[in-house]
Amino acid sequence: DAGVTQSPTHLIKTRGQQVTLRCSPKSGHDTVSWYQQALGQGPQFIFQYYEEEERQRGNFPDRFSGHQFPNYSSELNVNALLLGDSALYLCASRERGNYGYTFGSGTRLTVV
Amino acid sequence: TQLLEQSPQFLSIQEGENLTVYCNSSSVFSSLQWYRQEPGEGPVLLVTVVTGGEVKKLKRLTFQFGDARKDSSLHITAAQPGDTGLYLCAGPFAAGNKLTFGGGTRVLVKP
């Protein structure tokens, strides 16, 4: 049973560019959350999607946007990249009503 | 701002020793989860505690949820090198809310 799949695994972008990260949730999971994890820190919540709508949002600027598709997969888009956006971006999914999340291995984004 | 504080930030011990990691908040959790993360990987869920005062055991790992549901601890008995990793506590402060993570405790178990 495949868990959460994220692509790409690594990405290098130039400041000012735009990036799209992709996530396929674990089979049977319908809720997807995105997190940003800086080196040596805990993950920071970006937003959560359920039924193709953004349900909750963390303290991130509008440059960060997302989407959830009918098959529950999700995308995270970041516009006008800044050097400070360099981080590990994690996608997590869960079955609605359950507590625990399953995380993907993340996408390592480097902005130069 | 609802924050989770973890202590210590870093712990280095010899194989066979015991260790305890703490997770504290000034706010009440609706539930509390512990994850372990290894380099280059995403966090892996170890346990979820829901009831105040709850104690859960997972082999050599013991998780405790405080009576007031504002704190939790993770105790590892006879640590092994395979226990090395970043231990993260996380919780929603209300059912269904976003998961807030602590800063993590990096554990190194030396053979």
mmCIF file of C-alpha atoms in Angstrom:
data_model
loop_
_atom_site.group_PDB
_atom_site.id
_atom_site.type_symbol
_atom_site.label_atom_id
_atom_site.label_comp_id
_atom_site.label_asym_id
_atom_site.label_seq_id
_atom_site.Cartn_x
_atom_site.Cartn_y
_atom_site.Cartn_z
ATOM 1 C CA ASP A 1 0.000 0.000 0.000
ATOM 2 C CA ALA A 2 1.667 3.221 -1.144
ATOM 3 C CA GLY A 3 1.764 5.915 1.482
ATOM 4 C CA VAL A 4 1.869 9.610 0.697
ATOM 5 C CA THR A 5 3.772 10.341 -2.499
ATOM 6 C CA GLN A 6 5.373 13.708 -3.181
ATOM 7 C CA SER A 7 7.081 15.026 -6.291
ATOM 8 C CA PRO A 8 9.610 16.170 -7.074
ATOM 9 C CA THR A 9 11.967 15.095 -4.289
ATOM 10 C CA HIS A 10 14.381 17.960 -4.869
ATOM 11 C CA LEU A 11 14.058 21.260 -6.658
ATOM 12 C CA ILE A 12 16.276 24.291 -7.222
ATOM 13 C CA LYS A 13 14.627 27.558 -8.247
ATOM 14 C CA THR A 14 15.763 31.128 -8.714
ATOM 15 C CA ARG A 15 14.445 33.959 -6.580
ATOM 16 C CA GLY A 16 11.292 35.444 -8.109
ATOM 17 C CA GLN A 17 10.274 32.248 -9.893
ATOM 18 C CA GLN A 18 7.181 30.187 -9.241
ATOM 19 C CA VAL A 19 7.034 26.544 -8.146
ATOM 20 C CA THR A 20 4.414 23.793 -7.986
ATOM 21 C CA LEU A 21 4.756 20.822 -5.678
ATOM 22 C CA ARG A 22 2.545 17.757 -5.924
ATOM 23 C CA CYS A 23 1.133 15.264 -3.456
ATOM 24 C CA SER A 24 -0.835 12.027 -3.732
ATOM 25 C CA PRO A 25 -2.418 11.059 -0.414
ATOM 26 C CA LYS A 26 -2.491 7.596 1.068
ATOM 27 C CA SER A 27 -5.258 5.397 -0.284
ATOM 28 C CA GLY A 28 -8.475 6.005 1.643
ATOM 29 C CA HIS A 29 -7.385 9.416 2.924
ATOM 30 C CA ASP A 30 -9.393 12.483 1.933
ATOM 31 C CA THR A 31 -7.786 15.316 3.898
ATOM 32 C CA VAL A 32 -4.459 16.791 2.838
ATOM 33 C CA SER A 33 -2.284 19.249 4.730
ATOM 34 C CA TRP A 34 0.911 21.001 3.699
ATOM 35 C CA TYR A 35 3.781 21.932 6.012
ATOM 36 C CA GLN A 36 7.018 23.864 5.671
ATOM 37 C CA GLN A 37 9.981 22.609 7.681
ATOM 38 C CA ALA A 38 13.104 24.725 7.985
ATOM 39 C CA LEU A 39 16.349 23.000 8.869
ATOM 40 C CA GLY A 40 16.466 22.010 12.532
ATOM 41 C CA GLN A 41 12.885 23.076 13.261
ATOM 42 C CA GLY A 42 9.481 21.478 13.568
ATOM 43 C CA PRO A 43 7.048 21.619 10.628
ATOM 44 C CA GLN A 44 4.927 24.753 10.262
ATOM 45 C CA PHE A 45 1.338 24.379 9.045
ATOM 46 C CA ILE A 46 0.601 26.049 5.688
ATOM 47 C CA PHE A 47 -2.961 24.937 4.886
ATOM 48 C CA GLN A 48 -5.360 22.020 4.804
ATOM 49 C CA TYR A 49 -7.697 20.831 2.057
ATOM 50 C CA TYR A 50 -10.834 18.759 2.266
ATOM 51 C CA GLU A 51 -13.506 18.279 -0.389
ATOM 52 C CA GLU A 52 -11.438 20.410 -2.775
ATOM 53 C CA GLU A 53 -11.629 23.458 -0.518
ATOM 54 C CA GLU A 54 -9.071 25.156 1.704
ATOM 55 C CA ARG A 55 -10.395 24.555 5.226
ATOM 56 C CA GLN A 56 -7.692 26.023 7.428
ATOM 57 C CA ARG A 57 -4.675 28.213 6.818
ATOM 58 C CA GLY A 58 -1.543 28.931 8.789
ATOM 59 C CA ASN A 59 0.389 32.171 8.986
ATOM 60 C CA PHE A 60 1.700 32.185 5.416
ATOM 61 C CA PRO A 61 1.383 34.959 2.806
ATOM 62 C CA ASP A 62 -0.902 34.787 -0.221
ATOM 63 C CA ARG A 63 2.105 33.798 -2.332
ATOM 64 C CA PHE A 64 1.368 30.319 -1.015
ATOM 65 C CA SER A 65 -1.698 28.773 -2.619
ATOM 66 C CA GLY A 66 -2.996 25.312 -3.180
ATOM 67 C CA HIS A 67 -5.509 23.085 -4.788
ATOM 68 C CA GLN A 68 -7.122 19.716 -4.180
ATOM 69 C CA PHE A 69 -8.428 17.607 -7.031
ATOM 70 C CA PRO A 70 -11.437 15.240 -7.084
ATOM 71 C CA ASN A 71 -9.080 12.254 -6.599
ATOM 72 C CA TYR A 72 -7.861 13.942 -3.358
ATOM 73 C CA SER A 73 -4.394 14.709 -4.732
ATOM 74 C CA SER A 74 -3.102 18.177 -4.057
ATOM 75 C CA GLU A 75 -0.734 20.861 -5.276
ATOM 76 C CA LEU A 76 1.124 23.576 -3.440
ATOM 77 C CA ASN A 77 2.049 26.668 -5.450
ATOM 78 C CA VAL A 78 4.478 29.325 -4.336
ATOM 79 C CA ASN A 79 4.844 32.536 -6.346
ATOM 80 C CA ALA A 80 7.619 35.128 -6.301
ATOM 81 C CA LEU A 81 10.018 32.830 -4.487
ATOM 82 C CA LEU A 82 12.225 34.282 -1.781
ATOM 83 C CA LEU A 83 15.477 32.887 -0.428
ATOM 84 C CA GLY A 84 13.652 32.288 2.853
ATOM 85 C CA ASP A 85 11.271 29.885 1.134
ATOM 86 C CA SER A 86 14.071 27.328 0.997
ATOM 87 C CA ALA A 87 12.863 24.426 3.131
ATOM 88 C CA LEU A 88 11.498 20.901 3.169
ATOM 89 C CA TYR A 89 7.841 20.935 2.128
ATOM 90 C CA LEU A 90 5.836 18.097 3.600
ATOM 91 C CA CYS A 91 2.453 16.801 2.570
ATOM 92 C CA ALA A 92 0.371 14.846 5.068
ATOM 93 C CA SER A 93 -2.913 13.047 4.658
ATOM 94 C CA ARG A 94 -5.457 11.502 6.954
ATOM 95 C CA GLU A 95 -8.856 9.939 6.830
ATOM 96 C CA ARG A 96 -11.350 12.498 8.085
ATOM 97 C CA GLY A 97 -12.328 11.701 11.656
ATOM 98 C CA ASN A 98 -9.002 10.074 12.497
ATOM 99 C CA TYR A 99 -6.298 11.837 14.479
ATOM 100 C CA GLY A 100 -3.058 10.658 13.003
ATOM 101 C CA TYR A 101 -1.468 11.895 9.807
ATOM 102 C CA THR A 102 0.677 10.027 7.304
ATOM 103 C CA PHE A 103 3.495 12.151 5.928
ATOM 104 C CA GLY A 104 5.310 11.981 2.648
ATOM 105 C CA SER A 105 9.092 12.193 2.427
ATOM 106 C CA GLY A 106 8.854 15.806 1.333
ATOM 107 C CA THR A 107 10.175 18.037 -1.420
ATOM 108 C CA ARG A 108 13.440 19.805 -0.675
ATOM 109 C CA LEU A 109 13.170 23.276 -2.246
ATOM 110 C CA THR A 110 16.257 25.416 -2.590
ATOM 111 C CA VAL A 111 15.880 29.020 -3.757
ATOM 112 C CA VAL A 112 19.053 30.642 -5.060
ATOM 113 C CA THR B 1 -0.332 32.156 19.672
ATOM 114 C CA GLN B 2 -0.614 28.544 20.724
ATOM 115 C CA LEU B 3 2.832 27.049 21.165
ATOM 116 C CA LEU B 4 4.291 23.668 21.999
ATOM 117 C CA GLU B 5 7.613 23.716 23.810
ATOM 118 C CA GLN B 6 9.802 20.636 23.699
ATOM 119 C CA SER B 7 12.726 19.927 25.974
ATOM 120 C CA PRO B 8 15.506 19.214 25.771
ATOM 121 C CA GLN B 9 16.370 20.368 22.268
ATOM 122 C CA PHE B 10 19.160 17.817 21.974
ATOM 123 C CA LEU B 11 19.957 14.628 23.854
ATOM 124 C CA SER B 12 22.998 12.401 23.408
ATOM 125 C CA ILE B 13 23.143 9.151 25.358
ATOM 126 C CA GLN B 14 24.857 5.770 25.297
ATOM 127 C CA GLU B 15 23.100 2.622 24.158
ATOM 128 C CA GLY B 16 21.223 1.027 27.036
ATOM 129 C CA GLU B 17 20.480 4.275 28.890
ATOM 130 C CA ASN B 18 16.998 5.672 29.439
ATOM 131 C CA LEU B 19 15.740 9.051 28.232
ATOM 132 C CA THR B 20 12.695 11.275 28.596
ATOM 133 C CA VAL B 21 11.474 13.995 26.245
ATOM 134 C CA TYR B 22 8.946 16.599 27.347
ATOM 135 C CA CYS B 23 6.267 18.547 25.510
ATOM 136 C CA ASN B 24 4.481 21.455 27.202
ATOM 137 C CA SER B 25 1.914 24.092 26.361
ATOM 138 C CA SER B 26 -0.073 26.756 28.172
ATOM 139 C CA SER B 27 -3.163 25.667 26.213
ATOM 140 C CA VAL B 28 -5.210 22.489 26.336
ATOM 141 C CA PHE B 29 -4.852 19.913 23.558
ATOM 142 C CA SER B 30 -7.800 17.973 22.235
ATOM 143 C CA SER B 31 -5.305 15.198 21.443
ATOM 144 C CA LEU B 32 -1.529 14.868 21.270
ATOM 145 C CA GLN B 33 0.598 12.985 18.792
ATOM 146 C CA TRP B 34 4.231 11.945 18.839
ATOM 147 C CA TYR B 35 6.224 11.526 15.648
ATOM 148 C CA ARG B 36 9.760 10.451 14.855
ATOM 149 C CA GLN B 37 11.575 11.872 11.861
ATOM 150 C CA GLU B 38 14.801 10.628 10.329
ATOM 151 C CA PRO B 39 17.016 12.678 8.001
ATOM 152 C CA GLY B 40 15.559 13.024 4.508
ATOM 153 C CA GLU B 41 12.218 11.561 5.533
ATOM 154 C CA GLY B 42 8.865 12.817 6.699
ATOM 155 C CA PRO B 43 7.664 12.374 10.291
ATOM 156 C CA VAL B 44 6.265 8.955 11.175
ATOM 157 C CA LEU B 45 3.402 8.747 13.654
ATOM 158 C CA LEU B 46 4.305 6.826 16.823
ATOM 159 C CA VAL B 47 1.223 7.303 18.964
ATOM 160 C CA THR B 48 -1.863 9.432 19.584
ATOM 161 C CA VAL B 49 -3.065 10.129 23.130
ATOM 162 C CA VAL B 50 -6.521 11.519 23.683
ATOM 163 C CA THR B 51 -7.557 11.198 27.322
ATOM 164 C CA GLY B 52 -5.993 13.214 30.167
ATOM 165 C CA GLY B 53 -3.791 10.947 32.293
ATOM 166 C CA GLU B 54 -3.535 8.370 29.529
ATOM 167 C CA VAL B 55 -0.428 6.202 29.343
ATOM 168 C CA LYS B 56 0.432 4.229 26.224
ATOM 169 C CA LYS B 57 3.280 1.793 25.749
ATOM 170 C CA LEU B 58 4.878 0.858 22.462
ATOM 171 C CA LYS B 59 7.592 -1.727 23.179
ATOM 172 C CA ARG B 60 10.339 0.290 24.909
ATOM 173 C CA LEU B 61 8.530 3.625 24.434
ATOM 174 C CA THR B 62 6.096 4.962 27.039
ATOM 175 C CA PHE B 63 3.911 7.973 26.288
ATOM 176 C CA GLN B 64 2.061 9.914 28.942
ATOM 177 C CA PHE B 65 -0.586 12.611 28.557
ATOM 178 C CA GLY B 66 -0.928 15.026 31.452
ATOM 179 C CA ASP B 67 -4.123 15.088 33.488
ATOM 180 C CA ALA B 68 -4.845 18.660 32.368
ATOM 181 C CA ARG B 69 -4.005 17.783 28.738
ATOM 182 C CA LYS B 70 -1.410 20.534 28.534
ATOM 183 C CA ASP B 71 1.705 18.388 28.630
ATOM 184 C CA SER B 72 3.065 15.058 27.522
ATOM 185 C CA SER B 73 6.201 12.998 27.857
ATOM 186 C CA LEU B 74 7.954 10.281 25.920
ATOM 187 C CA HIS B 75 10.176 7.868 27.832
ATOM 188 C CA ILE B 76 12.484 5.397 26.099
ATOM 189 C CA THR B 77 13.879 2.509 28.103
ATOM 190 C CA ALA B 78 17.213 0.920 27.205
ATOM 191 C CA ALA B 79 17.715 3.127 24.147
ATOM 192 C CA GLN B 80 19.206 1.619 21.009
ATOM 193 C CA PRO B 81 21.018 3.303 18.088
ATOM 194 C CA GLY B 82 17.888 2.716 16.009
ATOM 195 C CA ASP B 83 16.043 5.148 18.300
ATOM 196 C CA THR B 84 18.166 7.993 16.935
ATOM 197 C CA GLY B 85 16.060 10.681 15.289
ATOM 198 C CA LEU B 86 14.067 13.877 15.700
ATOM 199 C CA TYR B 87 11.134 13.402 18.058
ATOM 200 C CA LEU B 88 8.232 15.770 17.493
ATOM 201 C CA CYS B 89 5.096 16.328 19.508
ATOM 202 C CA ALA B 90 2.077 17.806 17.779
ATOM 203 C CA GLY B 91 -1.491 18.522 18.587
ATOM 204 C CA PRO B 92 -4.622 20.247 17.513
ATOM 205 C CA PHE B 93 -5.813 22.666 20.166
ATOM 206 C CA ALA B 94 -9.368 21.865 19.191
ATOM 207 C CA ALA B 95 -10.816 18.867 17.401
ATOM 208 C CA GLY B 96 -10.254 19.116 13.664
ATOM 209 C CA ASN B 97 -7.922 22.098 13.934
ATOM 210 C CA LYS B 98 -4.542 22.369 12.281
ATOM 211 C CA LEU B 99 -1.712 20.312 13.716
ATOM 212 C CA THR B 100 0.771 22.467 15.632
ATOM 213 C CA PHE B 101 4.251 20.996 16.082
ATOM 214 C CA GLY B 102 6.823 21.527 18.766
ATOM 215 C CA GLY B 103 10.366 22.423 17.784
ATOM 216 C CA GLY B 104 11.511 18.818 18.222
ATOM 217 C CA THR B 105 14.070 16.984 20.316
ATOM 218 C CA ARG B 106 17.026 15.547 18.479
ATOM 219 C CA VAL B 107 18.059 12.247 20.070
ATOM 220 C CA LEU B 108 21.400 10.580 19.387
ATOM 221 C CA VAL B 109 22.005 7.111 20.797
ATOM 222 C CA LYS B 110 25.644 6.092 20.570
ATOM 223 C CA PRO B 111 26.568 2.413 20.294
#
